mmCIF file of C-alpha atoms in Angstrom:
data_model
loop_
_atom_site.group_PDB
_atom_site.id
_atom_site.type_symbol
_atom_site.label_atom_id
_atom_site.label_comp_id
_atom_site.label_asym_id
_atom_site.label_seq_id
_atom_site.Cartn_x
_atom_site.Cartn_y
_atom_site.Cartn_z
ATOM 1 C CA ALA Z 262 -75.032 21.227 1.713
ATOM 2 C CA SER Z 263 -72.676 18.931 3.606
ATOM 3 C CA ASN Z 264 -71.580 15.316 3.980
ATOM 4 C CA ILE Z 265 -72.057 14.421 0.316
ATOM 5 C CA LEU Z 266 -70.466 11.562 -1.632
ATOM 6 C CA VAL Z 267 -70.383 11.607 -5.438
ATOM 7 C CA ALA Z 268 -68.758 8.397 -6.689
ATOM 8 C CA ASN Z 269 -68.486 6.143 -9.747
ATOM 9 C CA ASN Z 270 -70.526 8.262 -12.140
ATOM 10 C CA THR Z 271 -70.126 9.328 -15.756
ATOM 11 C CA ILE Z 272 -70.871 13.048 -16.048
ATOM 12 C CA GLU Z 273 -70.559 14.481 -19.537
ATOM 13 C CA ASN Z 274 -71.951 16.807 -22.215
ATOM 14 C CA ASN Z 275 -73.619 19.274 -19.838
ATOM 15 C CA SER Z 276 -74.379 22.805 -21.014
ATOM 16 C CA GLN Z 277 -72.465 24.342 -18.075
ATOM 17 C CA HIS Z 278 -70.408 22.469 -15.467
ATOM 18 C CA GLY Z 279 -70.175 18.760 -14.858
ATOM 19 C CA LEU Z 280 -70.500 19.315 -11.086
ATOM 20 C CA ASN Z 281 -71.265 22.651 -9.398
ATOM 21 C CA LEU Z 282 -70.703 22.945 -5.631
ATOM 22 C CA TYR Z 283 -71.981 26.084 -3.862
ATOM 23 C CA LYS Z 284 -71.205 26.705 -0.169
ATOM 24 C CA ALA Z 285 -70.703 22.972 0.295
ATOM 25 C CA LYS Z 286 -68.755 21.349 3.137
ATOM 26 C CA ASP Z 287 -67.365 17.871 3.760
ATOM 27 C CA VAL Z 288 -67.863 16.616 0.194
ATOM 28 C CA ARG Z 289 -66.106 13.670 -1.455
ATOM 29 C CA ILE Z 290 -65.968 13.397 -5.252
ATOM 30 C CA LEU Z 291 -64.331 10.066 -6.096
ATOM 31 C CA ASP Z 292 -63.763 7.805 -9.104
ATOM 32 C CA ASN Z 293 -65.933 9.681 -11.582
ATOM 33 C CA LYS Z 294 -65.485 10.225 -15.304
ATOM 34 C CA ILE Z 295 -66.216 13.907 -16.019
ATOM 35 C CA SER Z 296 -65.794 15.009 -19.617
ATOM 36 C CA SER Z 297 -66.917 17.215 -22.483
ATOM 37 C CA ASN Z 298 -68.868 19.707 -20.378
ATOM 38 C CA LYS Z 299 -69.208 23.189 -21.839
ATOM 39 C CA GLU Z 300 -67.568 25.031 -18.914
ATOM 40 C CA HIS Z 301 -65.736 23.440 -15.945
ATOM 41 C CA GLY Z 302 -65.588 19.765 -15.118
ATOM 42 C CA ILE Z 303 -65.880 20.495 -11.365
ATOM 43 C CA PHE Z 304 -66.676 24.017 -10.140
ATOM 44 C CA CYS Z 305 -66.515 24.754 -6.401
ATOM 45 C CA THR Z 306 -67.569 28.286 -5.474
ATOM 46 C CA ARG Z 307 -68.485 30.513 -2.528
ATOM 47 C CA GLU Z 308 -66.984 29.265 0.714
ATOM 48 C CA CYS Z 309 -66.762 25.552 0.032
ATOM 49 C CA GLU Z 310 -64.688 23.786 2.686
ATOM 50 C CA ASN Z 311 -63.097 20.360 3.085
ATOM 51 C CA VAL Z 312 -63.853 19.054 -0.397
ATOM 52 C CA LEU Z 313 -61.920 15.964 -1.477
ATOM 53 C CA ILE Z 314 -61.632 15.467 -5.244
ATOM 54 C CA GLY Z 315 -59.844 12.166 -5.816
ATOM 55 C CA ALA Z 316 -59.152 9.550 -8.481
ATOM 56 C CA ASN Z 317 -61.386 11.169 -11.111
ATOM 57 C CA ASN Z 318 -60.794 11.225 -14.856
ATOM 58 C CA ILE Z 319 -61.543 14.801 -15.923
ATOM 59 C CA SER Z 320 -61.064 15.599 -19.598
ATOM 60 C CA SER Z 321 -62.052 17.690 -22.594
ATOM 61 C CA ASN Z 322 -64.017 20.324 -20.673
ATOM 62 C CA GLY Z 323 -64.523 23.755 -22.228
ATOM 63 C CA ARG Z 324 -62.787 25.713 -19.447
ATOM 64 C CA ASN Z 325 -61.023 24.193 -16.421
ATOM 65 C CA GLY Z 326 -60.961 20.595 -15.329
ATOM 66 C CA ILE Z 327 -61.287 21.679 -11.672
ATOM 67 C CA GLU Z 328 -61.833 25.246 -10.471
ATOM 68 C CA LEU Z 329 -61.836 26.391 -6.831
ATOM 69 C CA ASN Z 330 -63.255 29.906 -6.891
ATOM 70 C CA ASP Z 331 -64.100 32.458 -4.206
ATOM 71 C CA ASP Z 332 -62.981 31.538 -0.687
ATOM 72 C CA ILE Z 333 -62.546 27.783 -1.035
ATOM 73 C CA THR Z 334 -60.481 26.401 1.862
ATOM 74 C CA SER Z 335 -59.033 23.157 3.234
ATOM 75 C CA SER Z 336 -59.806 21.183 0.076
ATOM 76 C CA THR Z 337 -57.707 18.527 -1.648
ATOM 77 C CA MET Z 338 -57.344 17.429 -5.269
ATOM 78 C CA LYS Z 339 -55.478 14.133 -5.362
ATOM 79 C CA GLN Z 340 -54.676 11.392 -7.877
ATOM 80 C CA ASN Z 341 -56.884 12.788 -10.622
ATOM 81 C CA ILE Z 342 -56.193 12.532 -14.338
ATOM 82 C CA LEU Z 343 -56.804 15.923 -15.961
ATOM 83 C CA LYS Z 344 -56.376 15.946 -19.696
ATOM 84 C CA ASP Z 345 -57.313 18.109 -22.684
ATOM 85 C CA ASN Z 346 -59.173 20.745 -20.668
ATOM 86 C CA LYS Z 347 -59.239 23.927 -22.711
ATOM 87 C CA ARG Z 348 -58.135 26.542 -20.158
ATOM 88 C CA ALA Z 349 -56.430 24.657 -17.308
ATOM 89 C CA GLY Z 350 -56.288 21.335 -15.564
ATOM 90 C CA ILE Z 351 -56.636 22.966 -12.137
ATOM 91 C CA ALA Z 352 -57.460 26.620 -11.375
ATOM 92 C CA ILE Z 353 -57.429 28.187 -7.894
ATOM 93 C CA ALA Z 354 -58.874 31.703 -7.652
ATOM 94 C CA ASN Z 355 -59.316 33.819 -4.511
ATOM 95 C CA SER Z 356 -58.924 30.693 -2.373
ATOM 96 C CA SER Z 357 -56.473 29.584 0.304
ATOM 97 C CA SER Z 358 -55.065 26.573 2.138
ATOM 98 C CA ASN Z 359 -55.875 23.979 -0.515
ATOM 99 C CA LYS Z 360 -53.745 21.117 -1.875
ATOM 100 C CA ALA Z 361 -53.205 19.582 -5.295
ATOM 101 C CA ASP Z 362 -51.123 16.431 -4.878
ATOM 102 C CA ASP Z 363 -50.151 13.531 -7.125
ATOM 103 C CA ASN Z 364 -52.316 14.498 -10.088
ATOM 104 C CA LEU Z 365 -51.563 13.783 -13.742
ATOM 105 C CA MET Z 366 -52.153 16.890 -15.872
ATOM 106 C CA GLN Z 367 -51.549 16.462 -19.559
ATOM 107 C CA GLN Z 368 -52.332 18.480 -22.677
ATOM 108 C CA ASN Z 369 -54.366 21.157 -20.905
ATOM 109 C CA GLY Z 370 -54.271 24.812 -21.951
ATOM 110 C CA ILE Z 371 -52.306 25.512 -18.739
ATOM 111 C CA GLY Z 372 -51.476 22.837 -16.203
ATOM 112 C CA THR Z 373 -52.300 24.793 -13.015
ATOM 113 C CA ILE Z 374 -53.350 28.424 -12.468
ATOM 114 C CA ILE Z 375 -53.175 30.181 -9.085
ATOM 115 C CA THR Z 376 -54.728 33.640 -9.326
ATOM 116 C CA LYS Z 377 -56.670 36.490 -7.662
ATOM 117 C CA ASN Z 378 -55.009 36.783 -4.249
ATOM 118 C CA SER Z 379 -54.876 33.044 -3.624
ATOM 119 C CA SER Z 380 -52.490 32.143 -0.817
ATOM 120 C CA HIS Z 381 -51.104 29.259 1.249
ATOM 121 C CA ASN Z 382 -51.982 26.637 -1.354
ATOM 122 C CA THR Z 383 -49.669 23.658 -1.959
ATOM 123 C CA ILE Z 384 -49.074 22.153 -5.400
ATOM 124 C CA SER Z 385 -46.949 19.017 -4.962
ATOM 125 C CA ASN Z 386 -45.905 15.754 -6.601
ATOM 126 C CA ASN Z 387 -47.847 16.417 -9.797
ATOM 127 C CA SER Z 388 -46.911 15.492 -13.342
ATOM 128 C CA ILE Z 389 -47.658 18.473 -15.592
ATOM 129 C CA THR Z 390 -46.747 17.829 -19.222
ATOM 130 C CA TYR Z 391 -47.547 18.957 -22.745
ATOM 131 C CA SER Z 392 -49.509 22.037 -21.668
ATOM 132 C CA ASP Z 393 -50.461 24.213 -24.639
ATOM 133 C CA SER Z 394 -49.259 27.340 -22.813
ATOM 134 C CA ASN Z 395 -47.559 27.414 -19.372
ATOM 135 C CA GLY Z 396 -47.164 24.479 -17.019
ATOM 136 C CA ILE Z 397 -47.888 26.559 -13.896
ATOM 137 C CA LEU Z 398 -49.104 30.174 -13.857
ATOM 138 C CA LEU Z 399 -49.104 32.320 -10.693
ATOM 139 C CA GLU Z 400 -50.622 35.765 -11.106
ATOM 140 C CA THR Z 401 -52.644 38.653 -9.685
ATOM 141 C CA ASP Z 402 -51.077 39.032 -6.223
ATOM 142 C CA SER Z 403 -51.044 35.343 -5.380
ATOM 143 C CA SER Z 404 -48.682 34.878 -2.449
ATOM 144 C CA ASN Z 405 -47.270 32.417 0.067
ATOM 145 C CA ASN Z 406 -48.042 29.399 -2.083
ATOM 146 C CA ARG Z 407 -45.733 26.384 -2.093
ATOM 147 C CA ILE Z 408 -44.905 24.570 -5.336
ATOM 148 C CA GLU Z 409 -42.804 21.480 -4.684
ATOM 149 C CA LYS Z 410 -41.629 18.199 -6.193
ATOM 150 C CA ASN Z 411 -43.537 18.604 -9.456
ATOM 151 C CA GLU Z 412 -42.516 17.378 -12.890
ATOM 152 C CA ILE Z 413 -43.173 20.247 -15.318
ATOM 153 C CA LYS Z 414 -42.103 19.385 -18.832
ATOM 154 C CA GLN Z 415 -42.665 20.051 -22.507
ATOM 155 C CA SER Z 416 -45.001 23.022 -22.182
ATOM 156 C CA GLY Z 417 -45.742 24.985 -25.331
ATOM 157 C CA ARG Z 418 -44.597 28.141 -23.528
ATOM 158 C CA SER Z 419 -42.922 28.389 -20.092
ATOM 159 C CA GLY Z 420 -42.678 25.722 -17.447
ATOM 160 C CA VAL Z 421 -43.501 28.295 -14.749
ATOM 161 C CA TYR Z 422 -44.717 31.855 -15.327
ATOM 162 C CA MET Z 423 -45.084 34.289 -12.415
ATOM 163 C CA LYS Z 424 -46.783 37.652 -12.939
ATOM 164 C CA TYR Z 425 -47.501 39.891 -9.924
ATOM 165 C CA ALA Z 426 -46.670 36.952 -7.635
ATOM 166 C CA ILE Z 427 -45.113 37.560 -4.215
ATOM 167 C CA ASP Z 428 -43.469 35.434 -1.495
ATOM 168 C CA ASN Z 429 -44.028 32.059 -3.129
ATOM 169 C CA ILE Z 430 -41.720 29.052 -2.660
ATOM 170 C CA PHE Z 431 -40.616 26.710 -5.449
ATOM 171 C CA ASP Z 432 -38.799 23.720 -4.007
ATOM 172 C CA ARG Z 433 -37.304 20.642 -5.722
ATOM 173 C CA ASN Z 434 -39.248 20.846 -8.980
ATOM 174 C CA ASN Z 435 -38.025 19.320 -12.220
ATOM 175 C CA ILE Z 436 -38.655 21.926 -14.925
ATOM 176 C CA ALA Z 437 -37.316 20.795 -18.273
ATOM 177 C CA GLU Z 438 -37.753 20.808 -22.038
ATOM 178 C CA ASN Z 439 -40.258 23.662 -22.112
ATOM 179 C CA LEU Z 440 -40.374 25.573 -25.390
ATOM 180 C CA GLU Z 441 -40.342 29.188 -24.086
ATOM 181 C CA ASN Z 442 -38.205 29.336 -20.926
ATOM 182 C CA GLY Z 443 -38.086 27.283 -17.752
ATOM 183 C CA MET Z 444 -39.102 29.920 -15.167
ATOM 184 C CA VAL Z 445 -40.237 33.467 -15.980
ATOM 185 C CA LEU Z 446 -40.781 36.198 -13.372
ATOM 186 C CA LEU Z 447 -42.501 39.461 -14.323
ATOM 187 C CA ASN Z 448 -43.401 42.098 -11.720
ATOM 188 C CA SER Z 449 -42.834 39.407 -9.105
ATOM 189 C CA ALA Z 450 -40.911 39.825 -5.850
ATOM 190 C CA LYS Z 451 -39.518 37.933 -2.876
ATOM 191 C CA ASN Z 452 -40.073 34.503 -4.370
ATOM 192 C CA VAL Z 453 -37.679 31.774 -3.240
ATOM 193 C CA LEU Z 454 -36.466 29.118 -5.681
ATOM 194 C CA ILE Z 455 -34.825 26.228 -3.836
ATOM 195 C CA ASN Z 456 -32.998 23.237 -5.279
ATOM 196 C CA ASN Z 457 -34.985 23.083 -8.517
ATOM 197 C CA ASN Z 458 -33.686 21.269 -11.570
ATOM 198 C CA VAL Z 459 -34.299 23.776 -14.357
ATOM 199 C CA SER Z 460 -32.666 22.499 -17.524
ATOM 200 C CA ALA Z 461 -32.926 22.096 -21.281
ATOM 201 C CA ASN Z 462 -35.487 24.874 -21.667
ATOM 202 C CA ALA Z 463 -35.411 27.188 -24.688
ATOM 203 C CA PRO Z 464 -34.219 29.839 -24.939
ATOM 204 C CA TYR Z 465 -33.580 30.438 -21.195
ATOM 205 C CA ASN Z 466 -33.841 28.385 -18.032
ATOM 206 C CA TYR Z 467 -34.408 31.448 -15.806
ATOM 207 C CA TYR Z 468 -35.775 34.675 -17.275
ATOM 208 C CA LEU Z 469 -36.277 37.511 -14.792
ATOM 209 C CA ARG Z 470 -38.179 40.369 -16.395
ATOM 210 C CA PRO Z 471 -38.723 43.999 -15.209
ATOM 211 C CA ASN Z 472 -39.748 44.818 -11.653
ATOM 212 C CA SER Z 473 -38.923 41.364 -10.329
ATOM 213 C CA THR Z 474 -36.973 42.260 -7.212
ATOM 214 C CA PHE Z 475 -35.395 40.446 -4.262
ATOM 215 C CA ASN Z 476 -36.052 36.978 -5.620
ATOM 216 C CA VAL Z 477 -33.712 34.312 -4.281
ATOM 217 C CA ILE Z 478 -32.254 31.224 -5.957
ATOM 218 C CA ARG Z 479 -30.890 28.901 -3.277
ATOM 219 C CA ASP Z 480 -29.028 25.589 -3.176
ATOM 220 C CA THR Z 481 -29.263 25.140 -6.928
ATOM 221 C CA TYR Z 482 -27.013 22.944 -9.055
ATOM 222 C CA PHE Z 483 -25.627 24.586 -12.158
ATOM 223 C CA GLU Z 484 -23.825 22.272 -14.614
ATOM 224 C CA ASN Z 485 -20.867 20.570 -12.981
ATOM 225 C CA ALA Z 486 -20.560 23.019 -10.072
ATOM 226 C CA SER Z 487 -22.393 23.657 -6.837
ATOM 227 C CA LEU Z 488 -23.097 27.181 -8.040
ATOM 228 C CA ARG Z 489 -21.993 28.237 -11.484
ATOM 229 C CA PHE Z 490 -23.642 30.330 -14.171
ATOM 230 C CA PHE Z 491 -21.903 28.524 -16.933
ATOM 231 C CA ASN Z 492 -23.482 30.432 -19.820
ATOM 232 C CA ASN Z 493 -24.974 33.704 -18.740
ATOM 233 C CA SER Z 494 -26.548 34.390 -22.130
ATOM 234 C CA SER Z 495 -28.673 31.255 -22.097
ATOM 235 C CA ASN Z 496 -29.266 30.276 -18.484
ATOM 236 C CA LEU Z 497 -29.893 33.367 -16.392
ATOM 237 C CA ILE Z 498 -31.312 36.600 -17.755
ATOM 238 C CA VAL Z 499 -31.597 39.517 -15.333
ATOM 239 C CA GLU Z 500 -33.478 42.507 -16.680
ATOM 240 C CA ASN Z 501 -33.973 45.629 -14.530
ATOM 241 C CA THR Z 502 -33.894 43.575 -11.369
ATOM 242 C CA ASP Z 503 -32.216 43.317 -8.003
ATOM 243 C CA ASN Z 504 -31.965 39.582 -7.468
ATOM 244 C CA ARG Z 505 -29.690 37.388 -5.391
ATOM 245 C CA VAL Z 506 -28.336 33.893 -5.531
ATOM 246 C CA THR Z 507 -27.629 32.199 -2.223
ATOM 247 C CA ASN Z 508 -25.309 29.307 -1.580
ATOM 248 C CA ASN Z 509 -25.022 27.864 1.932
ATOM 249 C CA ASN Z 510 -27.188 30.750 3.151
ATOM 250 C CA LYS Z 511 -24.605 33.343 2.063
ATOM 251 C CA LYS Z 512 -26.116 35.998 -0.165
ATOM 252 C CA VAL Z 513 -24.232 36.742 -3.367
ATOM 253 C CA PRO Z 514 -25.466 39.674 -5.466
ATOM 254 C CA ILE Z 515 -25.920 39.211 -9.211
ATOM 255 C CA HIS Z 516 -24.988 42.076 -11.508
ATOM 256 C CA ALA Z 517 -26.060 42.215 -15.137
ATOM 257 C CA TYR Z 518 -24.819 44.742 -17.659
ATOM 258 C CA PRO Z 519 -26.098 45.599 -21.122
#
């Protein structure tokens, strides 16, 4: 199917998904209210391409508000309100080159999930607050994704959690007031964290767990200094890692001792 417009509808209380797109191209889903469906609000699967999901109110669905699953490409999720979805506001699985921009995600299980070898996706300018678990979760060999200029606050667990995530970029995000760490890296390597404001998270702002190697923190402001770990016990935890902090493109090794 191609060249489809779905606009100005109320879609609710379905036994599976609110909308299910299969091998669809050039689809626009605009200004709909999609709520209380048993599984996903919008489910795009199997080689969908160039799907625009914009200005929808997507809430209280049993799994994800929006899921792109299995080779979805060149699709955009923009200016949606995603609230109270049980698993995640947005989930991207085994899909590449998609964008989530300027969405409001509030009180979902997780704000955004990128999983199952998803790559080259961009998550930008979103407000992700009051997630039950993590604000953003990258896992299962997801790589080369760009996460930038997002507000990620007051998650029940971590603002950002990376697990088996490689070569991703986090740039200019505000990650604050999350209840179980700002950014956590586990079995994750070669990620670059640039100029993020990571503050007021409990107990740690950055928590690097085992097998997280060659991650880089660059151009980051640390409490009244251009680069200062002002309280190593509560702001940077390095556990069995080989990580580096860079300032003005000069690599400075970090050493942690028991």
